[in-house]
Each structure stands twice: as structure tokens, then as C-alpha cells.
Amino acid sequence: MQIGAVVTAGGLGKRFGGEVPKQLIELRGKAMWKHSVEAFLNNKEIKAVVLTIPEEWQSYFAKESKDLSIIVAVGGKERWQSVKNGIEALPQNISHVMVHDAARPFVSDYIINSVAKALEKDCCMVAKPVFDTVKIAENGFAKSTLDRKTVWLAQTPQAAPLSLLKELYKKMEKFPDFCPTDEASIFEKFGVPVKIVEGNAKNDKITTKEDLEP
């Protein structure tokens, strides 16, 4: 099994605001995207890393990534299209892929290794359990309560055999209105079982400026 990683930094982070994409914001002395990229570059299970980037920022990433052993691919309009572009850029010897959001900059070596282990048998995703009470609301009013034991918050990496993911992208052509927000949504759409690897709060996604506050 030869595992590659696709780190998605192709979006512009509009919910975050600001003049530059959020993945360029500096955290602990380096750009957010570099934390994620280096986590995979430094992991012994990962044999290649592709970074998907916004088309408008190609010159920036060409300069900032020149000293990193990564492949850079231009992202698409939607996240899944960026991932597809990244997967197509992986070397031919790669048999399995992990997809990770650059906006989750503090993914641990332990999580990456756990996903690699699960990937030996299953498609898988990282998710963290919910400890708060979860409500279903309608028109601003609480309507019902979910059993929180069955609720998990999706994270990344999400992983699969490369050939399977390519096959599912092909099947998606028959469903032009289907716009998945993660790889697990694609697996679910086509009835592929997805094993959960437990994540944690350190792997949460940075979406708004409030997420950077201590």
C-alpha cells in the first residue's frame, strides 16, 4: 500500500473574511497551510503530497512551496473538484489517498497513522464524538433531541483506495446536482461503508476569526 495525501487549500475562505485566503494566515510562525503539508511530509506512511491551491494565488504558492517536496495543483470551483484535481496529480505508484483540509492545521501524527491502519481494510474518515446535547430546530424553535451517541462531527483526513475514488467520481457524472462537501458524502451516496477513526478538538477546522481566539 502506497499512500499519498491531497491537502486542499483551493478555497478562498470567504466565511473567514480578510484580504487573503485563510490558509495563508500565519499560525505559530508559519502559514496555516504549511502546518498541514508538513504533517504529511513528515509522516512515514505518506509517500507523496499534493497541495491544491486557488488559481489566483499560483505565483504565491510557487514561491512559498519551492523548498517543499510537494506537487501543486490548481483547485476547482467546489471542494470535491479540487480534490479530484489533486488526485489526478498524484504519482502513478500511489494506491491509496488521504484527503485533508489545510484549514485543519494541527492534525497529529497519531491521527494520520490511525487512518493509515484503518485504510488497510476500509474507506475511512476522521470524526469526533459529540458531548453536547444536539437539537433539531425549525423556524428558530427546538423541535427534537438527537441521541448524541449516534452523532459525530466530520473531520479529515478521509481516505480510500485511489482506484475506488476515481471510479466514484466517474459515477458522479450521472448526478450533476450532487455536490458533496467531503469524501464520506461520496462514499455514502454510492453505498460504500466508511469506518470512523476518532479525532479530537485539536483537529477542528478553522473557519472564522473566532476560531483563532484562545
XYZ file of C-alpha atoms in Angstrom:
214
model
C 0.000 0.000 0.000
C 1.450 3.316 -1.158
C -0.412 6.244 0.421
C -0.499 9.762 -0.975
C -2.065 12.839 0.603
C -4.091 15.580 -1.032
C -4.160 18.722 1.119
C -6.929 21.042 -0.026
C -6.137 24.740 0.089
C -8.041 25.625 -3.071
C -10.814 27.690 -1.497
C -10.799 31.397 -0.724
C -12.200 31.087 2.819
C -14.955 33.678 2.298
C -16.551 32.969 5.678
C -13.283 33.860 7.332
C -13.067 37.282 5.682
C -9.917 39.324 5.101
C -7.844 40.218 2.063
C -6.071 36.879 1.696
C -7.340 33.273 1.815
C -7.476 31.999 5.383
C -4.987 29.222 4.627
C -2.345 31.944 4.245
C -2.934 33.345 7.741
C 0.135 32.879 9.941
C -0.149 30.498 12.883
C 2.767 29.785 15.225
C 5.251 31.379 12.854
C 4.136 29.867 9.545
C 1.211 29.946 7.118
C -1.734 27.741 8.082
C -1.391 25.514 5.004
C 2.242 24.713 5.790
C 1.317 23.103 9.119
C -0.904 20.576 7.341
C 1.502 19.953 4.482
C 4.451 19.371 6.815
C 2.423 16.982 8.983
C 2.037 14.683 5.967
C 5.524 15.250 4.593
C 6.982 14.191 7.943
C 4.839 11.068 8.307
C 6.490 7.803 7.271
C 3.218 6.385 5.885
C 2.856 9.137 3.283
C 4.785 8.739 0.024
C 3.607 11.846 -1.869
C 1.810 15.103 -1.044
C -0.302 17.206 -3.400
C -1.443 20.684 -2.392
C -4.459 22.145 -4.211
C -4.439 25.932 -4.413
C -6.609 28.869 -5.587
C -5.912 29.679 -9.229
C -5.456 33.375 -8.380
C -2.634 32.594 -5.933
C -0.420 30.399 -8.110
C 2.556 32.770 -8.010
C 2.450 32.937 -4.207
C 2.397 29.168 -3.797
C 5.060 28.653 -6.468
C 7.392 30.808 -4.394
C 6.408 29.576 -0.934
C 6.434 25.865 -1.762
C 9.638 25.715 -3.812
C 11.624 24.246 -0.910
C 8.978 21.622 -0.098
C 8.820 18.188 -1.729
C 5.229 18.554 -2.839
C 3.148 18.658 -6.025
C 0.986 21.748 -6.523
C -2.332 21.502 -8.390
C -4.883 24.213 -9.126
C -8.164 23.693 -7.300
C -11.661 23.706 -8.786
C -14.825 25.668 -8.130
C -16.078 23.207 -5.491
C -14.080 21.335 -2.873
C -14.675 17.942 -4.469
C -13.391 19.288 -7.783
C -10.218 20.487 -6.071
C -9.750 17.029 -4.561
C -10.310 15.417 -7.959
C -7.626 17.658 -9.477
C -5.294 16.772 -6.625
C -5.869 13.055 -7.023
C -5.133 13.239 -10.743
C -1.790 14.891 -9.902
C -0.612 12.049 -7.637
C 2.259 9.846 -8.894
C 1.266 6.608 -10.627
C 2.686 4.409 -7.878
C 0.193 5.715 -5.299
C -2.530 3.174 -4.482
C -4.409 4.908 -1.636
C -5.111 8.520 -0.770
C -5.834 10.620 2.310
C -7.644 13.912 1.741
C -7.109 16.628 4.335
C -8.298 20.210 4.729
C -5.483 22.747 5.035
C -7.764 24.599 7.464
C -7.150 21.783 9.978
C -3.509 22.745 10.608
C -2.828 20.700 13.726
C -3.603 17.171 12.583
C -1.450 14.804 14.610
C 0.910 12.056 13.550
C -1.225 9.715 15.647
C -4.357 10.506 13.620
C -2.546 10.072 10.302
C -1.147 6.728 11.458
C -4.590 5.621 12.692
C -6.131 6.447 9.322
C -3.370 4.532 7.542
C -4.099 1.498 9.723
C -7.837 1.653 9.067
C -7.192 2.135 5.353
C -5.689 -1.344 5.162
C -9.261 -2.718 5.239
C -11.765 0.110 4.772
C -12.531 3.525 3.425
C -12.392 5.742 6.468
C -12.817 9.218 7.876
C -11.771 11.050 10.999
C -14.629 12.318 13.169
C -15.025 13.364 16.768
C -17.860 12.391 19.111
C -20.385 14.949 20.291
C -20.659 15.628 24.010
C -23.223 18.450 23.908
C -26.943 17.858 23.641
C -27.916 18.134 19.960
C -31.220 19.716 18.938
C -33.160 19.728 15.684
C -34.607 23.215 15.162
C -37.273 24.650 12.895
C -38.060 28.351 12.443
C -35.931 29.218 15.458
C -37.564 26.710 17.823
C -36.208 23.417 19.154
C -38.249 20.519 17.789
C -36.469 17.375 18.925
C -33.323 15.977 20.520
C -30.917 13.602 18.817
C -29.209 10.723 20.564
C -25.722 12.192 20.811
C -24.220 8.713 20.948
C -25.018 8.433 17.236
C -23.743 11.893 16.248
C -20.178 12.510 15.095
C -18.607 15.683 13.720
C -16.762 15.011 10.462
C -13.089 15.898 10.233
C -10.246 14.960 7.912
C -8.223 13.068 6.732
C -10.751 10.991 4.823
C -9.252 8.110 2.909
C -9.865 5.460 0.273
C -8.175 3.319 -2.349
C -7.312 5.652 -5.222
C -8.976 3.457 -7.853
C -12.241 3.407 -5.900
C -12.391 7.169 -5.525
C -11.702 7.640 -9.224
C -14.493 5.160 -10.001
C -16.929 7.085 -7.795
C -16.011 10.394 -9.468
C -16.946 8.744 -12.759
C -20.301 7.663 -11.343
C -20.946 11.211 -10.125
C -21.182 12.355 -13.743
C -24.700 10.870 -13.780
C -25.691 13.095 -10.839
C -24.818 16.682 -11.896
C -26.741 18.205 -8.978
C -24.808 16.205 -6.385
C -22.249 18.465 -4.678
C -20.575 16.570 -1.823
C -18.899 18.518 0.963
C -16.471 15.701 1.798
C -15.323 12.306 0.563
C -17.514 10.449 3.051
C -20.563 12.007 1.383
C -19.469 10.401 -1.881
C -18.962 7.014 -0.234
C -22.393 7.265 1.397
C -24.033 8.237 -1.899
C -22.857 5.053 -3.549
C -23.240 2.704 -0.589
C -19.563 2.344 0.332
C -19.027 1.659 4.062
C -16.979 4.314 5.861
C -15.126 3.442 9.052
C -14.770 6.194 11.654
C -11.353 6.960 13.137
C -11.781 9.034 16.290
C -10.433 12.570 16.095
C -10.179 15.373 18.629
C -10.664 19.107 19.138
C -7.085 19.899 18.093
C -8.064 18.737 14.613
C -11.018 21.143 14.367
C -11.380 23.283 11.264
C -10.541 26.982 11.366
C -13.498 28.655 9.654
C -13.916 32.097 11.234
C -11.648 34.567 13.030
C -13.231 33.465 16.323
C -11.647 30.039 15.826
C -8.227 31.656 16.245
C -9.083 33.120 19.625
C -7.731 31.316 22.710
